[in-house]
Short mmCIF file of C-alpha atoms and ligand atoms in Angstrom, two decimals:
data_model
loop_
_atom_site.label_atom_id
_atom_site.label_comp_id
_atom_site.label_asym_id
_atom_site.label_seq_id
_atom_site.Cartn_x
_atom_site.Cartn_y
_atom_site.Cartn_z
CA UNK L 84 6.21 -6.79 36.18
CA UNK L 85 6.84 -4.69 32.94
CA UNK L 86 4.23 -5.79 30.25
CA UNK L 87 5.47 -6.46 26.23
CA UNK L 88 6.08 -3.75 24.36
CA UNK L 89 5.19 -1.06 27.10
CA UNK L 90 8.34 0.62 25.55
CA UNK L 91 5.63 1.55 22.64
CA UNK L 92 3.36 4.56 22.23
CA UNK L 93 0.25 4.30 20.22
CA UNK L 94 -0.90 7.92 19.70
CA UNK L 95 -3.55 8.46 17.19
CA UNK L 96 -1.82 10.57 15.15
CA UNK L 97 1.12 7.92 15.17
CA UNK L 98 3.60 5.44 17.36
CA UNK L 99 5.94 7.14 19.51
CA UNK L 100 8.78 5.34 21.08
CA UNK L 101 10.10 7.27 24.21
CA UNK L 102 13.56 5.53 24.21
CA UNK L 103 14.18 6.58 20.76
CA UNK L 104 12.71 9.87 20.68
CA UNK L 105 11.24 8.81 17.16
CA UNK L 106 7.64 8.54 16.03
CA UNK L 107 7.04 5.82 13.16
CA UNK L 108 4.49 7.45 10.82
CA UNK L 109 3.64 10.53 12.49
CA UNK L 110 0.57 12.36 10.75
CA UNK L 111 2.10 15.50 12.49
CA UNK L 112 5.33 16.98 11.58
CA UNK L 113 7.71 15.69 14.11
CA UNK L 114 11.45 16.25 15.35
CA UNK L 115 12.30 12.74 14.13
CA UNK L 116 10.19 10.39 11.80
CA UNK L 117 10.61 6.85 10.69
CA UNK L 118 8.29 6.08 7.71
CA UNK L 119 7.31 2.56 6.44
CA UNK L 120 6.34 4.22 3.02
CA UNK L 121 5.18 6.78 0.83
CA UNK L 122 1.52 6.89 0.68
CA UNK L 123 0.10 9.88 2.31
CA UNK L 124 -1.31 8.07 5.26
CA UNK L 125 1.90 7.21 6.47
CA UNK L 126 4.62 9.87 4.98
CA UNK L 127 4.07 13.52 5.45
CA UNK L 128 6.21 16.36 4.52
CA UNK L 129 7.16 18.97 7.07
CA UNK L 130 9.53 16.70 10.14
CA UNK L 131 12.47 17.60 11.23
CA UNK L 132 14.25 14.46 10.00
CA UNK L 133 12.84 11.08 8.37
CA UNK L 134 14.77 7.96 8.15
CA UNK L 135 13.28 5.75 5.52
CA UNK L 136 14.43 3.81 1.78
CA UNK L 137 15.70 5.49 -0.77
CA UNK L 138 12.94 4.81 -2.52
CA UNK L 139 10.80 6.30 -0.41
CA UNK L 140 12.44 9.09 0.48
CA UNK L 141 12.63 9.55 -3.48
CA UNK L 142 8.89 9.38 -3.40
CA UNK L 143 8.27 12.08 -0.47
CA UNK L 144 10.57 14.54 -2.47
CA UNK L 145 8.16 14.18 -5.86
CA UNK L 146 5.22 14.56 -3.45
CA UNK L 147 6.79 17.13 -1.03
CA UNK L 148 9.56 18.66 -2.20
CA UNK L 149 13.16 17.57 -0.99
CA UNK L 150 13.31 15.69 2.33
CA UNK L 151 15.81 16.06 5.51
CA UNK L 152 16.16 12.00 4.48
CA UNK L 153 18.21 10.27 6.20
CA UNK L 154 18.39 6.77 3.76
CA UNK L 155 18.01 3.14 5.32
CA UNK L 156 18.63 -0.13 3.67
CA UNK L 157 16.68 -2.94 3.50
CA UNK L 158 18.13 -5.14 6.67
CA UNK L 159 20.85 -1.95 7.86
CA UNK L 160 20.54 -1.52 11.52
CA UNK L 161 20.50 1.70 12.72
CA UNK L 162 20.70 2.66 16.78
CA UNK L 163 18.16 5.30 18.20
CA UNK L 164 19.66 5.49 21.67
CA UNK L 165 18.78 2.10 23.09
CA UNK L 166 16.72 0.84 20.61
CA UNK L 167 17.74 -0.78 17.20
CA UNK L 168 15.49 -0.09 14.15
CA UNK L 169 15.67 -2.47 10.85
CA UNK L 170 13.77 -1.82 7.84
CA UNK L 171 12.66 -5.01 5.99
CA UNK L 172 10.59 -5.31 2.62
CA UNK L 173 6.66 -5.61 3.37
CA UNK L 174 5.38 -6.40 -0.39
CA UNK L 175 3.05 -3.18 -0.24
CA UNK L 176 4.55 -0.46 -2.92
CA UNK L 177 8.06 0.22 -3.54
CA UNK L 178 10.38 1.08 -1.11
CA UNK L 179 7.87 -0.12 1.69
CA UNK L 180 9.35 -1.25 4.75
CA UNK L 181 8.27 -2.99 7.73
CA UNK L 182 10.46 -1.37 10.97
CA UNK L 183 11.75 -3.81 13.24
CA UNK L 184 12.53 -2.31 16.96
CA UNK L 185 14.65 -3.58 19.62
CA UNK L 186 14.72 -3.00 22.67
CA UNK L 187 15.39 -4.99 26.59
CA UNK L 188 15.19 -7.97 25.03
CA UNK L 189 12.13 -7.13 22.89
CA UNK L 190 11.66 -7.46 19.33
CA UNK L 191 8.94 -5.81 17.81
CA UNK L 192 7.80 -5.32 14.38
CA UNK L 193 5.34 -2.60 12.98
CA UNK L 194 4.55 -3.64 9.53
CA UNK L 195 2.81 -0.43 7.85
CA UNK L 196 0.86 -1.43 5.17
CA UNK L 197 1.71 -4.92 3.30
CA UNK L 198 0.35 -7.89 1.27
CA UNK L 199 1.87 -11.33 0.82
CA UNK L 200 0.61 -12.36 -3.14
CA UNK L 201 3.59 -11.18 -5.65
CA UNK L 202 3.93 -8.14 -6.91
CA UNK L 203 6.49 -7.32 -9.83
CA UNK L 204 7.43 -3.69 -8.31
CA UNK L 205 8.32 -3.91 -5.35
CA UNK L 206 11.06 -6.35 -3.03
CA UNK L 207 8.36 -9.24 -1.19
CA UNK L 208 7.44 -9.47 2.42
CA UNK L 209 9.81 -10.86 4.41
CA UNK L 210 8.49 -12.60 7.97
CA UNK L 211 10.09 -11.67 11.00
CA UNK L 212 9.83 -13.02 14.18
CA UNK L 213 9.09 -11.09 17.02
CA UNK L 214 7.28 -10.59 20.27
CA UNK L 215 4.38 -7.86 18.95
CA UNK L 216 3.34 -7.90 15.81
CA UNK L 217 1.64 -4.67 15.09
CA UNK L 218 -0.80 -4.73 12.02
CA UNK L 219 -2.74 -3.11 9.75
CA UNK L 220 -6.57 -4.61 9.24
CA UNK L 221 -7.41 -3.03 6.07
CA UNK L 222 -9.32 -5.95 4.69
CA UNK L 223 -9.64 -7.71 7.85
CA UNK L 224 -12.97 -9.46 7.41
CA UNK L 225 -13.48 -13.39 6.37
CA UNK L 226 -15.46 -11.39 3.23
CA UNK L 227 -12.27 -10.20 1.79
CA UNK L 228 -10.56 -12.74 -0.58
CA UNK L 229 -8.90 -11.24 -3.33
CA UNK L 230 -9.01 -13.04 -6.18
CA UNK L 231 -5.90 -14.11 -8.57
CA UNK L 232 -4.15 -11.16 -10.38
CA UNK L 233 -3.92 -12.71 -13.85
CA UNK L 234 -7.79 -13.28 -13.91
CA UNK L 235 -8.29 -9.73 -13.19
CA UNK L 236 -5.85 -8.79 -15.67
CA UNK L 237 -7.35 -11.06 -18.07
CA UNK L 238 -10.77 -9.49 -17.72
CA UNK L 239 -9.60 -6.25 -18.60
CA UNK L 240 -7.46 -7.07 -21.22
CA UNK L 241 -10.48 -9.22 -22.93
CA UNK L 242 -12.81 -6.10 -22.09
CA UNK L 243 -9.97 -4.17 -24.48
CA UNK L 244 -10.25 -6.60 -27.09
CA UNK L 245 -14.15 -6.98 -27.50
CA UNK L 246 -14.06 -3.19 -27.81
CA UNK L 247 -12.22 -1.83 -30.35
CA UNK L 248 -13.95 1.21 -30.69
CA UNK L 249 -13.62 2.16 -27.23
CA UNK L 250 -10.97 2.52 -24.92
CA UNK L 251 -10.48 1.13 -21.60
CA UNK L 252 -10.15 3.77 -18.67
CA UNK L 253 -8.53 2.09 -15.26
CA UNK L 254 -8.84 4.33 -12.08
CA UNK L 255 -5.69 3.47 -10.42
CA UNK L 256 -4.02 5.10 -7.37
CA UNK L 257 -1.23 7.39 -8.04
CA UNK L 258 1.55 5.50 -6.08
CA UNK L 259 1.94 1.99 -6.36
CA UNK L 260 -1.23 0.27 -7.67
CA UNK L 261 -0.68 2.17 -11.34
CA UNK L 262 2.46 0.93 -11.50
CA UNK L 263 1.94 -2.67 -10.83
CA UNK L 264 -1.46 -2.57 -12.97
CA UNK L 265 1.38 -1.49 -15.58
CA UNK L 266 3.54 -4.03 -14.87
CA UNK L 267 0.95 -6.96 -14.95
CA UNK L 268 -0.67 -6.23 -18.26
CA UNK L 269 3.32 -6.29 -19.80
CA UNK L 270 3.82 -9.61 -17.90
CA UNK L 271 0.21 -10.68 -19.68
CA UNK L 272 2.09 -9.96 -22.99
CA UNK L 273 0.18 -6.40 -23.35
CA UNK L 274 2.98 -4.44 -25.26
CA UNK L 275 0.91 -1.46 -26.98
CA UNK L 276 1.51 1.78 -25.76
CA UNK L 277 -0.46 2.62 -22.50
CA UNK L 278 -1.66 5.83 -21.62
CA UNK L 279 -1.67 8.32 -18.72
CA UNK L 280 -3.34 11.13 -17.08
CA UNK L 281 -0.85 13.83 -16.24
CA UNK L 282 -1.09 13.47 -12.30
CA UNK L 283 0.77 9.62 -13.14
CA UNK L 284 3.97 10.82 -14.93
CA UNK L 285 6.06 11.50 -11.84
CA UNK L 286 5.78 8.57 -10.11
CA UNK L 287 5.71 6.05 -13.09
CA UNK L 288 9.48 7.98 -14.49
CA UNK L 289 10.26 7.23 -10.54
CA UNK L 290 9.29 3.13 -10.73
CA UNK L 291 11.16 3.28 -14.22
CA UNK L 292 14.35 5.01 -12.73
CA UNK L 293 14.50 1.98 -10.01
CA UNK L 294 14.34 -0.47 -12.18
CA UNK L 295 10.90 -1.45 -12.79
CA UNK L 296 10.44 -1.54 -16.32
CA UNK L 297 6.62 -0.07 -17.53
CA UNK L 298 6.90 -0.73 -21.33
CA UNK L 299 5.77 2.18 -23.70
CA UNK L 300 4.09 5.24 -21.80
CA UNK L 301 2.42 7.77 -23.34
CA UNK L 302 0.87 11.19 -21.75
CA UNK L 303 -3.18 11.28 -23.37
CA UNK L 304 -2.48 15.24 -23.18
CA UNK L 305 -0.35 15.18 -26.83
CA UNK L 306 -3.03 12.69 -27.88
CA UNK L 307 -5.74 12.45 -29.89
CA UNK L 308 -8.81 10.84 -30.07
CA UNK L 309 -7.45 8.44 -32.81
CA UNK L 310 -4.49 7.05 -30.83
CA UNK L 311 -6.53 6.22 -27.79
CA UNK L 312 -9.14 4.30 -29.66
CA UNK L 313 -8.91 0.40 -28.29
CA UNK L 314 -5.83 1.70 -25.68
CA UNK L 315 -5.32 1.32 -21.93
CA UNK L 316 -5.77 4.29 -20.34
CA UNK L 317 -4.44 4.61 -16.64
CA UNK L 318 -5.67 7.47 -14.34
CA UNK L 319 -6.39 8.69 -10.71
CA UNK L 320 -10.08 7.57 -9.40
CA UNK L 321 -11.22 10.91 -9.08
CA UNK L 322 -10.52 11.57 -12.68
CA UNK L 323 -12.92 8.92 -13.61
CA UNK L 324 -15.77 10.95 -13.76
CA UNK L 325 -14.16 14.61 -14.20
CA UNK L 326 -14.39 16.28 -17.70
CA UNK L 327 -11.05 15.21 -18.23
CA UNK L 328 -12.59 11.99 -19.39
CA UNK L 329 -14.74 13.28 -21.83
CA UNK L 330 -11.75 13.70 -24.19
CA UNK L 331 -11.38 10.06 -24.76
CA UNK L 332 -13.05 7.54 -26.94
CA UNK L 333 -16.26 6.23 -25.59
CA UNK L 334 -14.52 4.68 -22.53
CA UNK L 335 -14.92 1.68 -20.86
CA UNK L 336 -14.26 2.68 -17.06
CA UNK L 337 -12.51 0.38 -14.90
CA UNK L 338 -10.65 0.71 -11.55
CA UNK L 339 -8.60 -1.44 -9.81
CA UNK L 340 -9.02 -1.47 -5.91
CA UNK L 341 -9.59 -3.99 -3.15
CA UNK L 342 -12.75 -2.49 -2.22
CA UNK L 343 -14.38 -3.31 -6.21
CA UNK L 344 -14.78 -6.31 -3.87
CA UNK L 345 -17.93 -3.90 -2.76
CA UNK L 346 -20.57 -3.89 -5.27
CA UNK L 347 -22.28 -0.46 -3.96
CA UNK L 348 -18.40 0.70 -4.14
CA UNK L 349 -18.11 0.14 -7.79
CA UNK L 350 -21.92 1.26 -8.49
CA UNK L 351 -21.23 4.73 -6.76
CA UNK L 352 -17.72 5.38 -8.66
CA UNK L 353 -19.79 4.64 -11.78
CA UNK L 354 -17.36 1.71 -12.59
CA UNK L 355 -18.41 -0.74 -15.25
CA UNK L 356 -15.44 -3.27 -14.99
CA UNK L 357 -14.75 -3.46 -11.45
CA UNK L 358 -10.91 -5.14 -11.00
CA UNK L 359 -10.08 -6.48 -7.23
CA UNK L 360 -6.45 -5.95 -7.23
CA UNK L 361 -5.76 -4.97 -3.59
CA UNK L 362 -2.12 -4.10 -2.37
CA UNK L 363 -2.93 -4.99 1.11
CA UNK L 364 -3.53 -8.00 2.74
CA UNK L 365 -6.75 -9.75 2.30
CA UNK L 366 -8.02 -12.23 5.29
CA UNK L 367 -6.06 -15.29 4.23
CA UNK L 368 -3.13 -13.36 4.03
CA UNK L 369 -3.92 -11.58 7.55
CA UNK L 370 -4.67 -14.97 9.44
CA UNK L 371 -1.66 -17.01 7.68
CA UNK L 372 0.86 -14.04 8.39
CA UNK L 373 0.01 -14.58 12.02
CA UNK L 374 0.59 -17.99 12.14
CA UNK L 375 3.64 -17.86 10.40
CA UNK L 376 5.52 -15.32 12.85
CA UNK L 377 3.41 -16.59 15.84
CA UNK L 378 4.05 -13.42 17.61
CA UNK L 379 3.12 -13.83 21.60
CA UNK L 380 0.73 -10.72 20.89
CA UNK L 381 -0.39 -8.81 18.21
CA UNK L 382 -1.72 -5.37 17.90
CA UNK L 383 -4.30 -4.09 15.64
CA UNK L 384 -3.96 -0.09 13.76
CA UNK L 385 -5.85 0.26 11.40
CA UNK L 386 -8.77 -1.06 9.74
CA UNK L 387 -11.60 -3.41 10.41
CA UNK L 388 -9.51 -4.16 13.58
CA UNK L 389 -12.43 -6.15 15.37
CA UNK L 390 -12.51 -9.32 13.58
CA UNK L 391 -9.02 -9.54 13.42
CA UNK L 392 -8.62 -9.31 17.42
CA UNK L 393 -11.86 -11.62 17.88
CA UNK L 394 -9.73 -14.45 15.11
CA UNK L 395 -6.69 -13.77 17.81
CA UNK L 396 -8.52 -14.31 20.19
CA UNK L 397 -9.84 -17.63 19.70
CA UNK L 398 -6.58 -19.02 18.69
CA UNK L 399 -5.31 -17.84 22.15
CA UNK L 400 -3.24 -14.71 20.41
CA UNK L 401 -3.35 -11.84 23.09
CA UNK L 402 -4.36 -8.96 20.76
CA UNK L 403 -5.73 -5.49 21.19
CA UNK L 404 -6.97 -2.86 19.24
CA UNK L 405 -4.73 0.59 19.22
CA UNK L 406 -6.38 3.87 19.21
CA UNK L 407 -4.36 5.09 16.22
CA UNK L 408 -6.38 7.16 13.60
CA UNK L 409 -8.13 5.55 11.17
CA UNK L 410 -7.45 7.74 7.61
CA UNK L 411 -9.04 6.89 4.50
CA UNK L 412 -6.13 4.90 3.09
CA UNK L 413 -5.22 6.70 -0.83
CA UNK L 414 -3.77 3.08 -1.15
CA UNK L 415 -6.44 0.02 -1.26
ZN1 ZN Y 707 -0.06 2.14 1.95
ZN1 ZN Y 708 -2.13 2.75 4.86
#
């Protein structure tokens, strides 16, 4: 008796499916690479060939120079020998994809990274049904609940307005989060100019040059002190406490990440206002994704993978944990 999915190769440095010759997310450069998205974790430069979105693909060339991309459509099939791949939005960044294989009968869907709560850059998550499931876990513990965007938003904006002396400083990750941080303060009805840190250009002109409109951005390298006085101020975590940050205006310093969640997270990163704004799933979202698709198993990459399974478990969901490497996500 063949078992599900035994068409699938968890590696830890990345799925491999024989019938295809393919890896999905390969952390090695391979001969041919199918990539759910662009954070660094998932897409590396260096294979022979990557099948992905345009966006994507756009986003591996401003990290990696230009790609042997071979563009996919949201919902195009495309044929790897006997198996049929399908890209379909996952709500994680822009351009993210879920990949949906099929093969003997089998459907099964590898979802990268995703969340299921709105997000004004990118296309939503789209359920699929399918046979295996395979997950991430990121913030798979009944302690993660992220809270509602707007109040998060709202607590920075209010921060910006009790303090106009200062400025507010958000640590924000390069690809994805920055840009819907951007987004959601413009939706709020924050229209002033909003700066950033050099290493954010790129990837905010991409987000603008698909379509997603960021409002008035500014670099804080032709600035001066005087213009970022009672501004927004939008940089990479690591700049947070670099001297960088000592050109700016007494700052207030914020970041925005799932794991702000983590008290002792925000205390060692020196944050004062800690924002939860997570662009993966939280537990809710886990749980009610898998009751939604109802997949007859589902498999567990990364993450806190052992709740999840033990959750499965007791709603008589045949899960396992895979062996694939667990790398300190850039995206949270
Ligand atoms: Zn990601
Ligand atoms: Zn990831």
């Amino acid at each position: 008796m063949t078992k599900l999915g035994d068409w699938i190769e968890p590696h830890p440095h990345g799925i491999y499916i024989p019938a295809a010759d393919a890896w999905i997310d390969p952390s090695r450069p391979s001969p041919r690479a199918l990539v759910t998205h662009g954070h660094a974790d998932h897409a590396r430069g260096g294979h022979g060939a990557v099948w992905a979105t345009r966006a994507t693909l756009a986003i591996m060339d401003v990290r990696y120079g230009p790609q042997p991309g071979q563009p996919v459509d949201y919902g195009e099939r495309v044929d790897f020998g006997a198996v049929t791949a399908r890209f379909v939005p996952a709500g994680h960044v822009l351009g993210s994809a879920q990949i949906v294989l099929e093969h003997r009968g089998e459907t099964v869907v590898i979802s990268g990274d995703y969340k299921r709560r709105p997000d004004p850059t990118c296309a939503p998550f789209e359920p699929v049904k399918c046979d295996v499931f395979i997950t991430e876990a990121t913030f798979g513990l009944p302690v993660f609940r992220h809270p509602a965007t707007g109040g998060e938003i709202d607590k920075l904006l209010r921060a910006l307005h009790a303090n106009p002396d200062r400025c507010v400083l958000v640590g924000a990750y390069a690809l994805g989060k920055a840009q819907r941080l951007i987004r959601e303060l413009r939706d709020r009805g924050h229209d002033a100019p909003i700066y950033l840190h050099g290493a954010m250009e790129k990837l905010c002109a991409l987000y603008v040059a698909h379509g997603v409109d960021l409002g008035d951005l500014r670099t804080v390298a032709g600035a001066d002190k005087a213009d970022l006085t009672g501004k927004i101020i939008v940089a990479p975590p690591s700049a947070l406490t670099d001297v960088w940050s000592r050109r700016l205006p007494d700052p207030i310093t914020a970041m925005a990440s799932g794991w702000m969640r983590v008290r002792q997270r925000a205390v060692q990163r020196g944050v004062e206002l800690p924002l939860i704004l997570s662009d993966h799933a939280d537990w809710d979202e886990l749980t009610a994704t898998l009751i939604e698709i109802a997949p007859k198993e589902v498999w567990v990459t990364h993450g806190r993978d052992d709740a999840l399974v033990h959750w499965c478990m007791t709603r008589q969901i045949k899960a396992r944990a895979l062996a694939v490497t667990v790398y300190e996500d850039e995206d949270d």
